[in-house]
GROMACS .gro file of C-alpha atoms in nm:
model
  240
    1MET     CA    1  15.138   8.451  11.917
    2LYS     CA    2  15.285   8.339  12.247
    3VAL     CA    3  15.176   7.994  12.365
    4LEU     CA    4  15.212   7.846  12.714
    5ILE     CA    5  15.189   7.467  12.741
    6VAL     CA    6  15.043   7.335  13.068
    7ASP     CA    7  15.053   6.960  13.130
    8ASP     CA    8  15.187   6.744  13.412
    9GLU     CA    9  15.326   6.486  13.166
   10PRO     CA   10  15.668   6.577  13.017
   11LEU     CA   11  15.609   6.365  12.706
   12ALA     CA   12  15.279   6.538  12.638
   13ARG     CA   13  15.443   6.880  12.670
   14ALA     CA   14  15.727   6.775  12.441
   15ARG     CA   15  15.483   6.651  12.175
   16LEU     CA   16  15.280   6.972  12.180
   17LYS     CA   17  15.595   7.181  12.160
   18ARG     CA   18  15.719   6.978  11.864
   19LEU     CA   19  15.385   7.013  11.681
   20LEU     CA   20  15.376   7.384  11.756
   21GLU     CA   21  15.715   7.441  11.596
   22ALA     CA   22  15.567   7.350  11.258
   23ILE     CA   23  15.279   7.600  11.281
   24THR     CA   24  15.355   7.946  11.149
   25GLY     CA   25  15.268   8.242  11.369
   26PHE     CA   26  15.286   8.061  11.704
   27SER     CA   27  15.575   8.004  11.941
   28CYS     CA   28  15.605   7.823  12.273
   29VAL     CA   29  15.724   8.074  12.534
   30GLY     CA   30  15.708   7.840  12.833
   31GLU     CA   31  15.596   7.514  12.991
   32ALA     CA   32  15.421   7.447  13.322
   33GLN     CA   33  15.355   7.115  13.493
   34ASN     CA   34  15.076   7.233  13.725
   35SER     CA   35  14.824   7.513  13.773
   36GLN     CA   36  15.026   7.708  14.029
   37GLN     CA   37  15.329   7.719  13.804
   38ALA     CA   38  15.107   7.812  13.509
   39LEU     CA   39  14.963   8.111  13.698
   40GLN     CA   40  15.312   8.239  13.776
   41LEU     CA   41  15.422   8.203  13.415
   42CYS     CA   42  15.106   8.374  13.290
   43LYS     CA   43  15.195   8.679  13.499
   44GLN     CA   44  15.556   8.675  13.379
   45LEU     CA   45  15.513   8.584  13.013
   46GLN     CA   46  15.165   8.718  12.929
   47PRO     CA   47  15.089   8.435  12.681
   48ASP     CA   48  14.819   8.481  12.418
   49VAL     CA   49  14.714   8.114  12.425
   50LEU     CA   50  14.723   7.828  12.676
   51LEU     CA   51  14.734   7.465  12.564
   52LEU     CA   52  14.590   7.334  12.889
   53ASP     CA   53  14.551   6.984  13.029
   54ILE     CA   54  14.255   6.923  13.262
   55ALA     CA   55  14.347   6.636  13.496
   56MET     CA   56  14.655   6.754  13.687
   57PRO     CA   57  14.764   6.715  14.049
   58GLY     CA   58  14.730   7.019  14.274
   59GLY     CA   59  14.444   7.190  14.089
   60ASP     CA   60  14.289   7.095  13.758
   61GLY     CA   61  14.279   7.289  13.434
   62LEU     CA   62  13.913   7.385  13.475
   63GLN     CA   63  13.990   7.573  13.795
   64LEU     CA   64  14.286   7.744  13.632
   65ALA     CA   65  14.077   7.851  13.330
   66ALA     CA   66  13.807   7.992  13.558
   67GLU     CA   67  14.066   8.191  13.753
   68LEU     CA   68  14.228   8.329  13.438
   69ALA     CA   69  13.885   8.429  13.304
   70ARG     CA   70  13.864   8.686  13.584
   71GLU     CA   71  14.164   8.871  13.441
   72PRO     CA   72  14.094   9.194  13.247
   73LEU     CA   73  14.247   9.042  12.934
   74PRO     CA   74  14.274   8.663  12.972
   75PRO     CA   75  14.458   8.434  12.728
   76ALA     CA   76  14.260   8.208  12.497
   77ILE     CA   77  14.224   7.855  12.634
   78ILE     CA   78  14.253   7.538  12.429
   79PHE     CA   79  14.198   7.231  12.645
   80VAL     CA   80  14.414   6.931  12.552
   81THR     CA   81  14.306   6.622  12.743
   82ALA     CA   82  14.267   6.246  12.729
   83HIS     CA   83  13.926   6.262  12.900
   84PRO     CA   84  13.620   6.334  12.681
   85GLN     CA   85  13.390   6.327  12.986
   86HIS     CA   86  13.520   6.670  13.091
   87ALA     CA   87  13.388   6.842  12.777
   88LEU     CA   88  13.060   6.966  12.926
   89ASP     CA   89  13.228   7.115  13.232
   90ALA     CA   90  13.506   7.258  13.018
   91TYR     CA   91  13.271   7.461  12.802
   92GLN     CA   92  13.134   7.636  13.110
   93VAL     CA   93  13.455   7.841  13.108
   94CYS     CA   94  13.425   7.922  12.736
   95PRO     CA   95  13.742   7.769  12.588
   96ALA     CA   96  13.843   7.837  12.231
   97ASP     CA   97  13.858   7.461  12.165
   98TYR     CA   98  13.873   7.115  12.324
   99ILE     CA   99  14.122   6.864  12.180
  100LEU     CA  100  14.148   6.498  12.274
  101LYS     CA  101  14.484   6.323  12.305
  102PRO     CA  102  14.672   6.196  12.115
  103VAL     CA  103  14.688   6.530  11.937
  104SER     CA  104  14.747   6.536  11.563
  105ALA     CA  105  14.923   6.818  11.382
  106GLU     CA  106  14.611   6.884  11.175
  107ARG     CA  107  14.381   6.907  11.477
  108LEU     CA  108  14.612   7.145  11.666
  109SER     CA  109  14.661   7.362  11.359
  110ALA     CA  110  14.286   7.385  11.305
  111ALA     CA  111  14.224   7.481  11.669
  112LEU     CA  112  14.482   7.758  11.656
  113ALA     CA  113  14.349   7.883  11.321
  114ARG     CA  114  14.000   7.916  11.471
  115LEU     CA  115  14.121   8.155  11.739
  116GLY     CA  116  14.052   8.443  11.504
  117ASN     CA  117  14.050   8.771  11.694
  118ARG     CA  118  13.982   8.624  12.038
  119THR     CA  119  14.332   8.634  12.178
  120ARG     CA  120  14.515   8.895  12.382
  121ALA     CA  121  14.752   8.953  12.089
  122HIS     CA  122  14.469   9.065  11.862
  123LEU     CA  123  14.280   9.259  12.126
  124GLU     CA  124  14.585   9.462  12.225
  125ARG     CA  125  14.645   9.563  11.863
  126THR     CA  126  14.285   9.620  11.755
  127PRO     CA  127  14.107   9.949  11.827
  128ALA     CA  128  13.788   9.907  12.026
  129LYS     CA  129  13.475   9.893  11.812
  130GLU     CA  130  13.113   9.939  11.905
  131GLU     CA  131  12.961   9.610  12.020
  132LEU     CA  132  12.591   9.524  12.015
  133ILE     CA  133  12.422   9.294  12.268
  134SER     CA  134  12.095   9.126  12.173
  135TYR     CA  135  11.815   9.064  12.422
  136GLN     CA  136  11.450   8.964  12.423
  137LEU     CA  137  11.171   9.207  12.513
  138GLY     CA  138  10.850   9.009  12.497
  139SER     CA  139  10.845   8.845  12.155
  140ALA     CA  140  11.079   9.103  12.003
  141THR     CA  141  11.457   9.085  11.976
  142ARG     CA  142  11.630   9.412  12.051
  143GLN     CA  143  11.988   9.531  12.061
  144ILE     CA  144  12.181   9.775  12.276
  145ASN     CA  145  12.532   9.913  12.247
  146LEU     CA  146  12.767   9.774  12.509
  147SER     CA  147  12.877  10.131  12.573
  148LYS     CA  148  12.532  10.202  12.721
  149VAL     CA  149  12.538   9.913  12.970
  150LEU     CA  150  12.629   9.999  13.330
  151TYR     CA  151  12.678   9.650  13.467
  152PHE     CA  152  12.579   9.282  13.452
  153SER     CA  153  12.479   9.070  13.751
  154ALA     CA  154  12.394   8.704  13.798
  155ASP     CA  155  12.019   8.660  13.852
  156SER     CA  156  11.914   8.298  13.913
  157LYS     CA  157  11.955   8.115  13.579
  158TYR     CA  158  12.003   8.437  13.384
  159VAL     CA  159  12.221   8.746  13.379
  160ARG     CA  160  12.061   9.083  13.444
  161MET     CA  161  12.188   9.362  13.218
  162VAL     CA  162  12.138   9.711  13.363
  163PHE     CA  163  12.149  10.026  13.148
  164ALA     CA  164  12.029  10.384  13.183
  165GLU     CA  165  11.687  10.316  13.028
  166GLY     CA  166  11.614   9.999  13.225
  167GLU     CA  167  11.728   9.640  13.236
  168ALA     CA  168  11.695   9.307  13.055
  169LEU     CA  169  11.772   8.938  13.110
  170LEU     CA  170  12.035   8.756  12.905
  171GLU     CA  171  12.106   8.387  12.860
  172GLN     CA  172  12.483   8.438  12.838
  173THR     CA  173  12.685   8.372  13.151
  174LEU     CA  174  12.906   8.632  13.316
  175SER     CA  175  13.212   8.434  13.210
  176GLN     CA  176  13.098   8.437  12.847
  177LEU     CA  177  13.042   8.811  12.857
  178GLN     CA  178  13.378   8.876  13.022
  179GLN     CA  179  13.562   8.664  12.769
  180ARG     CA  180  13.383   8.832  12.478
  181TYR     CA  181  13.442   9.188  12.606
  182PRO     CA  182  13.762   9.166  12.814
  183GLN     CA  183  13.868   9.525  12.747
  184GLN     CA  184  13.537   9.674  12.855
  185LEU     CA  185  13.415   9.462  13.146
  186VAL     CA  186  13.572   9.421  13.489
  187ARG     CA  187  13.464   9.151  13.735
  188ILE     CA  188  13.422   9.302  14.081
  189HIS     CA  189  13.243   9.004  14.235
  190ARG     CA  190  13.170   8.649  14.127
  191SER     CA  191  12.817   8.771  14.046
  192THR     CA  192  12.894   9.117  13.900
  193LEU     CA  193  13.067   9.268  13.596
  194ILE     CA  194  13.090   9.644  13.551
  195ASN     CA  195  13.148   9.858  13.243
  196ARG     CA  196  13.477  10.033  13.319
  197ASP     CA  197  13.364  10.348  13.133
  198TYR     CA  198  13.106  10.421  13.405
  199PHE     CA  199  13.342  10.375  13.697
  200SER     CA  200  13.323  10.671  13.935
  201ALA     CA  201  13.483  10.571  14.266
  202LEU     CA  202  13.596  10.284  14.486
  203ARG     CA  203  13.497  10.335  14.849
  204ALA     CA  204  13.599  10.157  15.169
  205ALA     CA  205  13.317  10.115  15.423
  206PRO     CA  206  13.366  10.114  15.803
  207ASP     CA  207  13.291   9.741  15.813
  208GLY     CA  208  13.589   9.668  15.588
  209LYS     CA  209  13.386   9.604  15.274
  210HIS     CA  210  13.449   9.792  14.950
  211TYR     CA  211  13.199   9.932  14.705
  212ILE     CA  212  13.212  10.073  14.355
  213GLU     CA  213  13.011  10.373  14.245
  214LEU     CA  214  12.908  10.400  13.881
  215THR     CA  215  12.809  10.718  13.700
  216GLY     CA  216  12.432  10.716  13.649
  217LEU     CA  217  12.367  10.454  13.916
  218ASP     CA  218  12.222  10.544  14.257
  219ASN     CA  219  12.313  10.227  14.444
  220ARG     CA  220  12.668  10.105  14.509
  221LEU     CA  221  12.799   9.764  14.398
  222GLU     CA  222  12.995   9.548  14.640
  223VAL     CA  223  13.348   9.439  14.553
  224SER     CA  224  13.445   9.098  14.688
  225ARG     CA  225  13.763   9.072  14.894
  226ARG     CA  226  13.895   8.815  14.650
  227ALA     CA  227  13.848   9.049  14.353
  228LEU     CA  228  13.964   9.372  14.519
  229SER     CA  229  14.330   9.363  14.419
  230GLN     CA  230  14.247   9.266  14.060
  231VAL     CA  231  13.984   9.540  14.041
  232LYS     CA  232  14.234   9.801  14.158
  233GLN     CA  233  14.489   9.674  13.908
  234ALA     CA  234  14.237   9.663  13.621
  235LEU     CA  235  14.112  10.015  13.691
  236LYS     CA  236  14.455  10.147  13.798
  237LEU     CA  237  14.317  10.269  14.128
  238SER     CA  238  14.424  10.378  14.469
  239LEU     CA  239  14.161  10.367  14.744
  240SER     CA  240  13.962  10.684  14.805
   0.00000   0.00000   0.00000
C-alpha cells in the first residue's frame, strides 16, 4: 500500500519513513511538510494511507482529514501526534488510528495491520457487496440495504436516512457514513450525502445554484458551490 507521510518536522518524517521500511506491504511514496502540500501530493500520488500530524503551521491535520473525507474514495488516516488532547476532535473525522509520539515500530505496525479492508487499495480491488444499515424503529432494531437508500441528510443531532418506503434517524455522522461507503455515497453538501445509483440529473437554476435530481424523489437536493466540482468529478458529469 502507498503511504504519504505528512509532518512539518523533518526528523519526525525521517523516523516514520525508516520504521515503514521494515513493515512488509507498505511503502512511502512521498512526504509533505504542510496540509497544502499534502493535498497536492494526494491528487498526484493517490496514497492509500496518510500518516498525518495534527499541529502544523498553515492548516492542521484535522482540517486536512475533514477535507479528504469529502473525496469519493479518501485514503485511510492514521494520526501521528505528540498531543493527546486532540484525540476527541480527531475521532470526529473517523481516523483509522491515533498514535502518540515517539512512535515505536510495534505501535505503527499494529496500526497499519488494523487497516483491514478500509483503504483505497482494498476498495479498488474488491467487488462491491451488499451492505446493511441498522436503525431503530420504536423499540425494534431493523436493517435496510444501502442500495435502497436515496440519500442521507444532517438533522439536528442525528442523520436522516431517506429511502423509498420512508425514512429513519441514525446516530452515525455523515462523515462516518461516507468513510464506510466511499464507493456508494457522494457528498453534495456539507449536510447531504446521496446514493450515486439514484442520480438522475444535475440542474443549474437561474439564480446560479445547482440541484441534483434523484430517481424516486420528488424534491431536488441542493449542491453547495464548494462541492460542485467534486460532485461533477465523482459522478463524471457535464452540466445539463
